[in-house]
Short mmCIF file of C-alpha atoms in Angstrom, two decimals:
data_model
loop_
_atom_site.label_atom_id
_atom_site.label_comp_id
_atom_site.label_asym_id
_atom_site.label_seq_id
_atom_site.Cartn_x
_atom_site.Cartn_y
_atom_site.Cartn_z
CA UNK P 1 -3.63 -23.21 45.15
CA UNK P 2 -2.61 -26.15 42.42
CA UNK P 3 -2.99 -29.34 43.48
CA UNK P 4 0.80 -31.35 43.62
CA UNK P 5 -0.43 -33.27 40.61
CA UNK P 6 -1.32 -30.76 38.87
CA UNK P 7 0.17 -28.52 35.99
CA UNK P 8 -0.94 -26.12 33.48
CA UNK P 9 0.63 -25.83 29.79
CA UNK P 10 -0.34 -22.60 27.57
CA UNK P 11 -2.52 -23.11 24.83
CA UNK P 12 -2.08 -20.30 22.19
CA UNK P 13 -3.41 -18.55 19.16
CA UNK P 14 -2.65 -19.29 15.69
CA UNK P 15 -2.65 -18.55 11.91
CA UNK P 16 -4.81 -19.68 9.97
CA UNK P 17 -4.92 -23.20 9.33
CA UNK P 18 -3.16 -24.68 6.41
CA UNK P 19 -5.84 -26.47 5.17
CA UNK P 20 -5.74 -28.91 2.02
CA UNK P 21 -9.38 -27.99 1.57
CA UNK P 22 -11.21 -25.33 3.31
CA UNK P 23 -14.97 -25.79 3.44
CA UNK P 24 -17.50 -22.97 3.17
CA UNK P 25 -18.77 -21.52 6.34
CA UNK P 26 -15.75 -22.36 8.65
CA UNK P 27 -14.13 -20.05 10.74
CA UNK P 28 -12.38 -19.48 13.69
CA UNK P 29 -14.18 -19.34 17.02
CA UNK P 30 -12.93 -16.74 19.30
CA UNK P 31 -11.74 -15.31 22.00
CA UNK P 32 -8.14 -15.38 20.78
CA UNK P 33 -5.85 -17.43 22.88
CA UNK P 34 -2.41 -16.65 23.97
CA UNK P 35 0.67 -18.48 24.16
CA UNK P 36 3.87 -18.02 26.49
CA UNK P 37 6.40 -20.14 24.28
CA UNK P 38 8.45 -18.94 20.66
CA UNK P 39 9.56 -22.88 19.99
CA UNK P 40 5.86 -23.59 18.61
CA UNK P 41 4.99 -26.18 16.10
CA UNK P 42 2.70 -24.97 12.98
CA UNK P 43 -0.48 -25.35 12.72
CA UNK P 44 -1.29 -29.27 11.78
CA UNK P 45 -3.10 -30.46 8.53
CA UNK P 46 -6.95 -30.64 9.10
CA UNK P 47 -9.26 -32.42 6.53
CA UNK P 48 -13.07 -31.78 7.12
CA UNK P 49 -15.26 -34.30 5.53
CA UNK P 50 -19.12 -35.20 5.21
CA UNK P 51 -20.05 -38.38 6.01
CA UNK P 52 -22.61 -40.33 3.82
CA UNK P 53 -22.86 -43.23 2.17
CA UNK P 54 -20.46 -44.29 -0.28
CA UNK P 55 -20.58 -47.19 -2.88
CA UNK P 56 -16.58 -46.76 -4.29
CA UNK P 57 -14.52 -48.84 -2.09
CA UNK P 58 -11.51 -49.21 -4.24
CA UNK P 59 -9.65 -47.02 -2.24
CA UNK P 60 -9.56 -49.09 0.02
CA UNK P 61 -6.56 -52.02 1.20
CA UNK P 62 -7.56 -55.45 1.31
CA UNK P 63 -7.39 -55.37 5.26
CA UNK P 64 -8.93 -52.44 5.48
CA UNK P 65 -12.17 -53.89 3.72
CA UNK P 66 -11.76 -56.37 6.14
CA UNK P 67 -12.14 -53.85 8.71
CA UNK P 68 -15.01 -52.73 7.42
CA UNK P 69 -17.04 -55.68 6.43
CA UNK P 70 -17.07 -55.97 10.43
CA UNK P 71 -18.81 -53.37 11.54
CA UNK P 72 -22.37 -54.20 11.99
CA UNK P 73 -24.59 -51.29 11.34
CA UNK P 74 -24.61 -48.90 8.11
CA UNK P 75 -24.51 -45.83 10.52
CA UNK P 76 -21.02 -46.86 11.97
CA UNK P 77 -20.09 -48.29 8.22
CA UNK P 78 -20.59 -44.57 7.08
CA UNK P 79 -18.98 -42.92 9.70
CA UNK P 80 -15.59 -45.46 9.81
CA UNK P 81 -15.45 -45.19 5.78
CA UNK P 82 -15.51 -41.17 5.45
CA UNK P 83 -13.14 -40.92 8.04
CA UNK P 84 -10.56 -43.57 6.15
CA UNK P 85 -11.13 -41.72 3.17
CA UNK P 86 -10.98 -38.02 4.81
CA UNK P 87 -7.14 -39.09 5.74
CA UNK P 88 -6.62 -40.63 2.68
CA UNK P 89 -7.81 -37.45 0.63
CA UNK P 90 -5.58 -35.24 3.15
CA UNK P 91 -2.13 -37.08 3.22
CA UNK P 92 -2.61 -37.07 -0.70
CA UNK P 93 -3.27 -33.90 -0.78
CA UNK P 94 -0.67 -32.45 2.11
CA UNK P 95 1.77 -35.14 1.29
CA UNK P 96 1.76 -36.30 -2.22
CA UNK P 97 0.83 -39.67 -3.69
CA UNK P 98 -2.78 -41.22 -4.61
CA UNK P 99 -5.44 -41.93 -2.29
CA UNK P 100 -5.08 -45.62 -3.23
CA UNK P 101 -2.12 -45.96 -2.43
CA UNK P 102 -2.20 -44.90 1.87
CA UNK P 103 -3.47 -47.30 4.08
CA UNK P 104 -4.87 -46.01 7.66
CA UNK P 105 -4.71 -48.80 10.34
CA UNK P 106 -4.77 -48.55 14.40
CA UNK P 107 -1.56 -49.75 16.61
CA UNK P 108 -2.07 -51.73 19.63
CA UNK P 109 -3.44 -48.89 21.75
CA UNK P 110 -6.32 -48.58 18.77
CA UNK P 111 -4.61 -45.01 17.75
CA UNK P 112 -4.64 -44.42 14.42
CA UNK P 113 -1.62 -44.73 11.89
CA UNK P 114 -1.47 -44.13 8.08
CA UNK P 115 1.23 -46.10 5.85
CA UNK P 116 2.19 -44.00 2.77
CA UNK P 117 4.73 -43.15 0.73
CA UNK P 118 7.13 -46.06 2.93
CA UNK P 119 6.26 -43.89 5.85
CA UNK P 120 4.04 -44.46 9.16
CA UNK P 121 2.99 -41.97 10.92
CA UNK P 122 0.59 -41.27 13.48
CA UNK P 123 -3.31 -39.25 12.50
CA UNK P 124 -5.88 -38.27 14.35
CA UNK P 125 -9.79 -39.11 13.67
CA UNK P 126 -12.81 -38.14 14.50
CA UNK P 127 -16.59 -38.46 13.47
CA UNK P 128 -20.28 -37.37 14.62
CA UNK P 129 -23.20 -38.07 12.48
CA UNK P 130 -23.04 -35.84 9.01
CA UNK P 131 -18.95 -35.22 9.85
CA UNK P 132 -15.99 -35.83 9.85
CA UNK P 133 -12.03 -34.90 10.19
CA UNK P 134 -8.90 -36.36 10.53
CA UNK P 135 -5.35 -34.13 11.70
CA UNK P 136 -1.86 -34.95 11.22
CA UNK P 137 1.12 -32.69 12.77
CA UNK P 138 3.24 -31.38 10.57
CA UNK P 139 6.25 -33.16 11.74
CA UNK P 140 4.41 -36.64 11.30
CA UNK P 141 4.50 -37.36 15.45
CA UNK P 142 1.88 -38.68 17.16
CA UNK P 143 1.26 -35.16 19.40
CA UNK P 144 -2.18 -34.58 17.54
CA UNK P 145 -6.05 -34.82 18.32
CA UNK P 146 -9.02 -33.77 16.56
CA UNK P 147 -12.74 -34.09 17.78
CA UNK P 148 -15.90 -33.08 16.34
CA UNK P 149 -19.34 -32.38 18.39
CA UNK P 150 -22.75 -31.66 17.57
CA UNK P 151 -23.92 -28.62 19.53
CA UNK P 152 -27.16 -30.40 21.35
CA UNK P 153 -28.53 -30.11 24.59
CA UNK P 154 -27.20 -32.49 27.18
CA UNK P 155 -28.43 -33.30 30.52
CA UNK P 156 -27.00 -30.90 33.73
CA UNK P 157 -25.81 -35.31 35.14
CA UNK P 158 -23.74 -35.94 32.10
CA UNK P 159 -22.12 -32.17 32.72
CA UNK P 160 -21.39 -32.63 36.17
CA UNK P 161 -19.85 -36.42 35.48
CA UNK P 162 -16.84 -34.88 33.08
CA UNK P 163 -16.49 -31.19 33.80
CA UNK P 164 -14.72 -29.95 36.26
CA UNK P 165 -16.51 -27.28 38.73
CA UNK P 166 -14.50 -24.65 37.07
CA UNK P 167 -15.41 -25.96 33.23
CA UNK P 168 -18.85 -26.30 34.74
CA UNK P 169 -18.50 -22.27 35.75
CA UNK P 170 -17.53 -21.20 32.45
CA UNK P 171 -19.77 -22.40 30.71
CA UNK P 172 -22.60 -22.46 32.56
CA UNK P 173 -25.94 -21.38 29.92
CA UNK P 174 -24.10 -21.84 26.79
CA UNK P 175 -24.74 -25.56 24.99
CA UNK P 176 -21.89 -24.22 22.37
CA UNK P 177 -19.25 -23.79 25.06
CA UNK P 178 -20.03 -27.08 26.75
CA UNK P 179 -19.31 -28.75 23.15
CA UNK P 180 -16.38 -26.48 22.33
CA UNK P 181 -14.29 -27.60 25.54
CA UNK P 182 -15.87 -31.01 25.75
CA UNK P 183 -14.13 -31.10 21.91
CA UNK P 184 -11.08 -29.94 23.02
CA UNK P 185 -10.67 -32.24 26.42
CA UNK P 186 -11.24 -34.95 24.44
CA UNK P 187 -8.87 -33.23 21.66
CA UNK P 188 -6.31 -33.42 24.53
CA UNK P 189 -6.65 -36.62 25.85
CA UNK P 190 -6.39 -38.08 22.34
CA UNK P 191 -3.45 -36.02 21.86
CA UNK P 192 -1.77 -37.81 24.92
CA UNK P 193 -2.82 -41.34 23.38
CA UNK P 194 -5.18 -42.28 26.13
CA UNK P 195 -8.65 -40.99 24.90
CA UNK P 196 -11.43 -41.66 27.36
CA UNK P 197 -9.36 -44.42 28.90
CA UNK P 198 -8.92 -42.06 31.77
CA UNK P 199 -11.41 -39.38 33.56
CA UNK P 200 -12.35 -36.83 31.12
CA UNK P 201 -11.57 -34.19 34.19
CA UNK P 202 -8.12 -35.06 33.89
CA UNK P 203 -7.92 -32.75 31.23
CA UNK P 204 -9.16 -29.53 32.55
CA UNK P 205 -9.31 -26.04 29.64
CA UNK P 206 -9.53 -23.57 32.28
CA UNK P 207 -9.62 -20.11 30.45
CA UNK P 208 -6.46 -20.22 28.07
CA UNK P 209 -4.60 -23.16 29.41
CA UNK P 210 -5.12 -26.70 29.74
CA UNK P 211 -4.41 -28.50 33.06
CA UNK P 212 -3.57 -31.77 33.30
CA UNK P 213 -4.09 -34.53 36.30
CA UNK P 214 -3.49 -37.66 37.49
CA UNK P 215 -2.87 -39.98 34.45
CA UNK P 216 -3.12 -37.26 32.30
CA UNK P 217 -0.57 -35.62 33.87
CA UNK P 218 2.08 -38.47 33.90
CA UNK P 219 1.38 -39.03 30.05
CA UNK P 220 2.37 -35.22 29.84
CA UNK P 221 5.22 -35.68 31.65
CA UNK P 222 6.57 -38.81 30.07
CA UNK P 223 6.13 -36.87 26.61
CA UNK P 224 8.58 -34.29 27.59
CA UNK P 225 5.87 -31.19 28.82
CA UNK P 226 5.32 -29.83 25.39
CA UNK P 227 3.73 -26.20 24.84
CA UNK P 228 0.36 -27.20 23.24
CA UNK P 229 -2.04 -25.32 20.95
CA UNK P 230 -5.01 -25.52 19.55
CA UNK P 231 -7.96 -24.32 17.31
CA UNK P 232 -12.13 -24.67 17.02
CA UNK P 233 -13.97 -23.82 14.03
CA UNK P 234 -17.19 -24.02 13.67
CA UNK P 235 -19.42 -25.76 10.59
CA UNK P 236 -22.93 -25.62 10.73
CA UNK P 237 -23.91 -27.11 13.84
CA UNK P 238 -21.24 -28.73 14.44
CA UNK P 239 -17.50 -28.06 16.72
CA UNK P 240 -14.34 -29.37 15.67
CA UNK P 241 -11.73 -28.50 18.07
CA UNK P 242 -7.34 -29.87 16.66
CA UNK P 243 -4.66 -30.05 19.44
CA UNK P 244 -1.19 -30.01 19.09
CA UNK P 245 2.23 -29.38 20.45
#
């Protein structure tokens, strides 16, 4: 029996991304996933983007070399410039205009926002060591999250702190399935706008739906209960897992 605070949303299959670039090696993961609703939104724009170092900052707006020059270390330099300039690359791509001319900034709540084209609209980023990717729904709202995950080992403690018994179940002996829906919980919970400001268990993939809780659940709520759906591909060693309604 459901908890009272508790509610489930389908999460569905999908065509094929509409990628503006497509890099080798990625593909879908499976099983399939099915979906309940016909009033679905397409699939979202999804850039995919090494990270390394970079010495060409001209892309770049004067406040968001400001930005930069703050971060400390040339790990999180690297990481925080490939993902400005992954969204940059996309939107001119998907959108039209330079790369030059789009400016990604966060809003109060730290989510991120790109200005281009005399438009502001909400992305979604996300980096891990030698990757990148940033999303944006096709209808420019802010009802997207991406994550990416190395597929490592992690310790049975950090498991049982932010999966719920039943995540725990299914994926019990499988490091890639741990990352997959650890991707897309946190997918989710970006998606909602409150990251890991709440209880990663909050956000529960159970099978081919996503159930939502507690803070989670209100957030849902207050957005109107949209049918979500998502996609992971795999590159390399690496998950990235794009949610959307």
């Amino acid at each position: 029996m459901k908890k009272p605070d508790e509610r489930e949303t389908p999460l569905s299959s999908i065509p094929p991304y509409i990628h503006a670039s497509r890099p080798p090696g990625l593909h879908a993961s499976t099983p399939p996933y099915l979906h309940t609703s016909t009033h679905l939104s397409p699939a979202p724009y999804l850039k995919i983007r090494e990270v390394k170092p970079e010495t060409n900052f001209s892309r770049l707006s004067a406040a968001e070399k400001n930005e930069f020059e703050k971060l400390k270390t040339p790990k999180r330099r690297d990481e925080w410039l490939a993902s400005r300039l992954a969204a940059k690359e996309l939107i001119s791509e998907a959108l039209g205009g330079t790369p030059d001319g789009i400016e990604v900034f966060s809003d109060a709540d730290r989510k991120p926002l790109a200005r281009a084209g005399g438009k502001e609209f909400y992305i979604s980023l996300s980096h891990r060591d030698a990757l990148c990717a940033c999303a944006i729904n096709r209808a420019l709202t802010p009802l997207i999250g991406v994550d990416v995950e190395k597929i490592e080992k992690r310790s049975e403690a950090w498991k049982k702190d932010f999966f719920t018994a039943g995540e725990y179940g299914a994926c019990a002996g499988s490091e890639e399935k741990f990352t997959e829906t650890w991707t897309l919980k946190e997918a989710a919970l970006k998606m909602l706008g409150l990251g890991l400001s709440v209880d990663a268990r909050e956000a529960e993939i159970a099978g081919e739906r996503v159930k939502f809780a507690g803070r989670a659940l209100e957030r849902y709520e207050k957005l109107g209960s949209p049918a979500i759906r998502w996609k992971s591909v795999r590159k390399e060693n690496y998950i990235i897992s794009v949610l959307w309604a």
